[in-house]
Short mmCIF file of C-alpha atoms and ligand atoms in Angstrom, two decimals:
data_model
loop_
_atom_site.label_atom_id
_atom_site.label_comp_id
_atom_site.label_asym_id
_atom_site.label_seq_id
_atom_site.Cartn_x
_atom_site.Cartn_y
_atom_site.Cartn_z
CA MET A 94 240.92 -5.48 148.03
CA ARG A 95 241.29 -4.54 144.63
CA ARG A 96 243.97 -6.32 142.63
CA LYS A 97 246.56 -4.18 140.89
CA ILE A 98 246.87 -4.87 137.34
CA VAL A 99 248.99 -3.61 134.62
CA ALA A 100 248.35 -4.81 131.18
CA GLY A 101 250.00 -4.38 127.72
CA ASN A 102 248.05 -4.17 124.62
CA TRP A 103 250.82 -4.66 121.92
CA LYS A 104 247.67 -3.82 119.03
CA MET A 105 248.99 -4.95 115.59
CA ASN A 106 252.58 -5.16 116.34
CA LYS A 107 255.29 -7.85 116.50
CA THR A 108 256.07 -10.66 114.16
CA LEU A 109 255.94 -14.42 115.86
CA ALA A 110 259.67 -14.25 116.43
CA GLU A 111 259.88 -10.35 117.93
CA GLY A 112 256.76 -11.07 120.00
CA MET A 113 258.48 -14.28 121.31
CA GLU A 114 261.88 -12.46 122.02
CA LEU A 115 259.79 -9.84 123.85
CA ILE A 116 257.74 -12.48 125.81
CA SER A 117 261.01 -14.02 127.02
CA GLU A 118 262.62 -10.32 128.04
CA ILE A 119 259.47 -9.77 130.13
CA ALA A 120 259.78 -13.19 131.83
CA ALA A 121 263.21 -12.57 132.53
CA SER A 122 262.90 -9.15 134.25
CA PRO A 123 262.40 -8.78 138.17
CA ALA A 124 258.45 -7.66 138.12
CA SER A 125 256.54 -6.72 141.49
CA SER A 126 254.61 -10.11 142.37
CA GLU A 127 251.70 -7.65 144.02
CA VAL A 128 250.91 -6.74 140.38
CA LEU A 129 248.70 -8.84 138.00
CA LYS A 130 250.73 -8.79 134.77
CA ILE A 131 248.62 -9.05 131.53
CA ILE A 132 249.97 -9.52 127.95
CA ALA A 133 247.27 -8.71 125.63
CA CYS A 134 249.34 -9.93 122.73
CA PRO A 135 248.09 -10.85 119.03
CA PHE A 136 246.49 -14.29 118.36
CA ILE A 137 249.33 -15.55 116.83
CA HIS A 138 251.49 -15.09 120.11
CA ILE A 139 249.09 -16.52 122.25
CA PRO A 140 250.10 -20.17 122.72
CA GLY A 141 253.72 -19.42 122.83
CA ALA A 142 253.15 -16.76 125.39
CA VAL A 143 250.90 -19.26 127.81
CA GLN A 144 253.58 -21.54 127.37
CA GLU A 145 256.32 -19.30 128.23
CA LEU A 146 254.85 -17.37 131.29
CA LYS A 147 252.69 -20.29 132.83
CA ALA A 148 255.04 -21.09 135.58
CA LEU A 149 255.79 -17.56 136.42
CA HIS A 150 253.35 -15.93 139.38
CA GLY A 151 250.95 -13.29 138.52
CA PHE A 152 250.81 -13.37 134.68
CA ALA A 153 248.23 -13.69 132.64
CA ILE A 154 247.96 -13.66 128.92
CA ALA A 155 244.62 -12.02 126.96
CA ALA A 156 243.38 -11.88 123.37
CA GLN A 157 242.59 -8.50 122.19
CA ASN A 158 239.52 -9.11 120.67
CA CYS A 159 236.87 -11.95 120.27
CA SER A 160 234.30 -12.39 117.58
CA GLU A 161 230.45 -11.99 118.56
CA HIS A 162 229.58 -15.45 117.43
CA ALA A 163 229.92 -18.53 119.11
CA SER A 164 231.25 -20.73 116.17
CA GLY A 165 230.78 -21.38 112.28
CA ALA A 166 231.15 -19.78 109.11
CA TYR A 167 232.60 -16.37 110.16
CA THR A 168 236.16 -16.48 108.15
CA GLY A 169 238.69 -14.91 109.68
CA GLU A 170 237.27 -14.63 113.06
CA ILE A 171 238.44 -15.99 116.37
CA SER A 172 235.71 -17.06 119.11
CA ALA A 173 235.78 -17.03 123.20
CA ALA A 174 236.03 -20.46 122.91
CA MET A 175 238.94 -20.79 120.73
CA ILE A 176 240.86 -17.98 122.93
CA ALA A 177 240.01 -19.78 126.32
CA SER A 178 241.33 -23.41 124.55
CA THR A 179 244.73 -21.82 124.67
CA GLY A 180 245.34 -20.96 127.94
CA ALA A 181 244.69 -17.15 127.64
CA THR A 182 242.44 -16.06 130.64
CA HIS A 183 241.51 -12.59 129.43
CA VAL A 184 240.26 -10.42 126.50
CA ILE A 185 240.16 -6.63 125.74
CA ILE A 186 236.56 -5.59 124.60
CA GLY A 187 235.35 -2.67 123.12
CA HIS A 188 238.69 -1.03 122.54
CA SER A 189 237.87 2.71 121.11
CA GLU A 190 240.00 1.39 117.76
CA ARG A 191 237.62 -1.59 117.44
CA ARG A 192 234.47 0.75 118.10
CA GLN A 193 236.16 3.28 115.39
CA TYR A 194 237.56 1.31 112.75
CA PHE A 195 235.70 -1.86 112.78
CA ASN A 196 231.97 -0.14 113.84
CA GLU A 197 231.72 -2.28 117.06
CA THR A 198 228.15 -1.09 118.28
CA ALA A 199 227.21 -1.54 121.90
CA ALA A 200 225.08 -4.65 120.90
CA VAL A 201 228.10 -6.20 119.12
CA LEU A 202 229.95 -5.24 122.47
CA THR A 203 227.28 -7.21 124.33
CA GLN A 204 227.52 -10.32 122.48
CA LYS A 205 231.13 -10.19 122.85
CA VAL A 206 231.08 -9.90 126.55
CA ASN A 207 228.64 -12.46 126.98
CA HIS A 208 230.52 -14.89 125.01
CA ALA A 209 233.69 -14.22 126.79
CA LEU A 210 232.09 -14.81 130.08
CA ALA A 211 230.40 -18.07 128.93
CA ASN A 212 233.89 -19.27 128.27
CA ASN A 213 235.37 -18.09 131.47
CA LEU A 214 237.61 -15.20 130.18
CA VAL A 215 237.54 -11.95 131.98
CA PRO A 216 236.76 -9.08 129.84
CA ILE A 217 238.71 -6.27 130.13
CA PHE A 218 236.01 -3.69 128.76
CA CYS A 219 237.14 -0.18 127.81
CA ILE A 220 235.46 2.91 127.83
CA GLY A 221 236.28 6.41 127.08
CA GLU A 222 235.33 9.54 125.43
CA ASN A 223 236.72 11.86 122.55
CA GLN A 224 238.31 15.22 122.58
CA GLU A 225 234.90 16.83 121.26
CA GLU A 226 233.13 14.84 124.05
CA ARG A 227 235.98 16.14 126.69
CA ASN A 228 235.52 19.87 125.55
CA SER A 229 231.95 19.97 125.65
CA ASN A 230 231.87 18.55 129.05
CA GLN A 231 230.04 15.59 127.97
CA HIS A 232 232.70 12.76 129.30
CA LEU A 233 230.71 11.62 132.07
CA GLU A 234 227.77 11.06 130.22
CA VAL A 235 229.37 9.37 127.55
CA VAL A 236 231.07 7.08 129.68
CA LYS A 237 227.90 5.91 131.85
CA LYS A 238 226.22 5.39 128.49
CA GLN A 239 229.06 3.04 127.52
CA LEU A 240 228.73 1.09 130.76
CA LYS A 241 224.91 0.83 130.57
CA GLU A 242 224.53 -0.07 126.95
CA THR A 243 226.69 -2.90 126.88
CA LEU A 244 226.97 -4.28 130.66
CA TYR A 245 224.09 -3.51 132.78
CA HIS A 246 222.14 -6.46 131.58
CA LEU A 247 224.75 -8.70 133.23
CA ALA A 248 223.79 -10.27 136.64
CA PRO A 249 226.05 -9.06 139.66
CA ALA A 250 227.91 -12.36 139.76
CA ASP A 251 228.91 -11.79 135.89
CA PHE A 252 229.85 -7.94 136.24
CA SER A 253 231.93 -8.98 139.50
CA ARG A 254 234.21 -10.75 137.01
CA LEU A 255 234.90 -7.71 134.61
CA ILE A 256 238.03 -5.25 134.60
CA ILE A 257 237.05 -1.82 133.41
CA ALA A 258 239.57 0.34 131.45
CA TYR A 259 238.91 3.84 131.28
CA GLU A 260 240.87 5.32 127.98
CA PRO A 261 240.06 8.70 126.99
CA ILE A 262 240.38 8.63 123.19
CA TRP A 263 242.19 11.90 123.21
CA ALA A 264 245.23 10.41 124.91
CA ILE A 265 245.55 7.28 123.08
CA GLY A 266 248.93 7.23 121.38
CA THR A 267 248.90 10.95 121.23
CA GLY A 268 251.65 11.55 124.03
CA LEU A 269 248.73 13.58 125.85
CA THR A 270 247.95 11.79 129.49
CA ALA A 271 245.11 12.37 131.49
CA THR A 272 246.40 14.28 134.61
CA SER A 273 246.28 12.40 137.71
CA HIS A 274 242.98 14.68 138.82
CA GLN A 275 241.07 14.02 135.55
CA ALA A 276 242.07 10.33 135.80
CA GLN A 277 240.96 10.35 139.49
CA GLY A 278 237.97 12.27 138.62
CA MET A 279 236.66 9.97 135.94
CA HIS A 280 237.58 6.46 138.04
CA ASN A 281 235.74 7.62 141.32
CA PHE A 282 232.69 8.63 138.82
CA ILE A 283 232.69 5.17 137.14
CA ARG A 284 233.07 3.53 140.51
CA SER A 285 230.11 5.50 141.75
CA GLU A 286 228.17 4.69 138.71
CA ILE A 287 228.88 0.64 139.33
CA ASN A 288 227.91 1.50 142.75
CA LYS A 289 224.41 2.83 141.94
CA LYS A 290 223.77 0.01 139.98
CA TYR A 291 225.82 -3.31 141.54
CA GLY A 292 226.27 -1.87 144.84
CA LYS A 293 228.81 -1.01 147.23
CA GLU A 294 230.75 -4.52 147.41
CA ILE A 295 231.09 -4.96 143.75
CA SER A 296 232.18 -1.25 143.07
CA GLU A 297 234.90 -1.60 145.52
CA ASN A 298 236.12 -4.66 143.97
CA THR A 299 236.05 -3.82 140.38
CA SER A 300 239.44 -2.97 139.03
CA VAL A 301 239.43 0.17 136.83
CA LEU A 302 242.44 0.79 134.71
CA TYR A 303 243.71 3.60 133.09
CA GLY A 304 244.65 3.76 129.44
CA GLY A 305 246.16 6.51 127.37
CA SER A 306 249.72 7.32 126.70
CA CYS A 307 250.54 5.81 129.98
CA ASN A 308 254.39 5.21 130.35
CA ALA A 309 257.22 4.99 132.85
CA GLU A 310 257.38 8.68 133.72
CA ASN A 311 253.61 9.39 134.44
CA ALA A 312 252.56 6.00 135.68
CA LYS A 313 253.59 6.46 139.38
CA GLU A 314 251.33 9.43 139.66
CA LEU A 315 248.80 7.91 138.02
CA PHE A 316 248.71 4.85 139.78
CA SER A 317 248.97 6.62 143.20
CA CYS A 318 245.25 7.95 142.33
CA MET A 319 242.89 6.15 145.05
CA ASP A 320 240.55 4.64 141.97
CA VAL A 321 243.20 3.97 139.66
CA ASP A 322 244.02 0.50 140.21
CA GLY A 323 246.46 0.19 137.25
CA GLY A 324 247.20 0.70 133.56
CA LEU A 325 246.33 -0.56 130.20
CA VAL A 326 249.49 0.29 128.13
CA GLY A 327 250.03 0.75 124.40
CA GLY A 328 253.13 1.79 123.10
CA ALA A 329 255.04 1.47 126.18
CA SER A 330 254.22 -1.96 126.52
CA LEU A 331 256.53 -2.86 123.59
CA LYS A 332 259.54 -2.39 125.14
CA ALA A 333 260.18 -4.75 128.06
CA THR A 334 262.16 -2.32 130.19
CA ASP A 335 259.49 0.32 130.02
CA PHE A 336 256.58 -2.08 130.45
CA ILE A 337 258.47 -3.86 133.76
CA ASN A 338 259.27 -0.05 134.85
CA ILE A 339 255.52 0.61 134.94
CA ILE A 340 254.99 -2.71 136.57
CA ASN A 341 256.96 -1.56 139.22
CA SER A 342 255.44 1.96 139.41
CA PHE A 343 253.25 0.49 142.52
CA THR A 344 255.29 1.29 145.32
CA VAL A 345 253.25 4.02 147.08
CA SER A 346 250.07 3.67 148.93
CA PRO A 347 247.28 5.04 147.20
CA THR A 348 246.26 8.62 147.80
CA GLU A 349 243.28 10.62 146.97
P1 LIG B 352 248.87 4.15 123.97
O1 LIG B 352 249.61 3.69 125.79
O2 LIG B 352 249.68 3.62 122.99
O3 LIG B 352 248.50 5.48 124.23
O4 LIG B 352 247.94 3.09 123.92
C1 LIG B 352 246.58 3.00 124.98
C2 LIG B 352 245.85 1.99 124.43
O5 LIG B 352 244.94 2.01 123.62
C3 LIG B 352 246.06 0.77 125.38
O6 LIG B 352 244.54 -0.04 124.92
#
């Protein structure tokens, strides 16, 4: 059985005090115990978030990025080992904002994935096409290439530790959500590609999350798709009630 997961990506939001208040609100709200709840907060909040949530069942803390280097003279960078030393267990890698604004190439992302895994962090690896690629019907090829370029060097045992997040760029922060039909179609394609490379058992057990204007209104329909195992939520994760409502959207059995 694949794990149901809702991850909140705060991006570059919240001062230390604001972030800790949000963590406290989330901790105080009743959230489905069936769902793994991941908070991908800025680095500054990680130790406090780990402290606040460690006694609660089903929470994990993620970083939003890690360095492609192990350690050394890289001013301003944070390594996978440093993240792991805080008690965080996950790290987002390959978010489209980092690919686009920080020029993160497939080669760089491969190094990041390798360092994360070497430090026992679970990468939440993001893939997804832009509007032009979707319009010209290249979206399947784009996503296939992103998987292949950065992940297919991994041994099966390592690949099986990953979480994949499908985030169509045209849906991020735009209020334009993929329809459940579009999401299911892509998630099914991703799973079939993983099946081709790593076999049925690994493909059936890999959680594939949807991200892109996911909110309390549309989460239920998206999460009811057979191959959608949860969400990677940006804007709507910045309010405790919205985030909790999204988590608690997992009430229905999956349908095709
Ligand atoms: P929004 O939910 O704000 O569209 O962001 C999605 C995202 O990029 C999560 O990583």
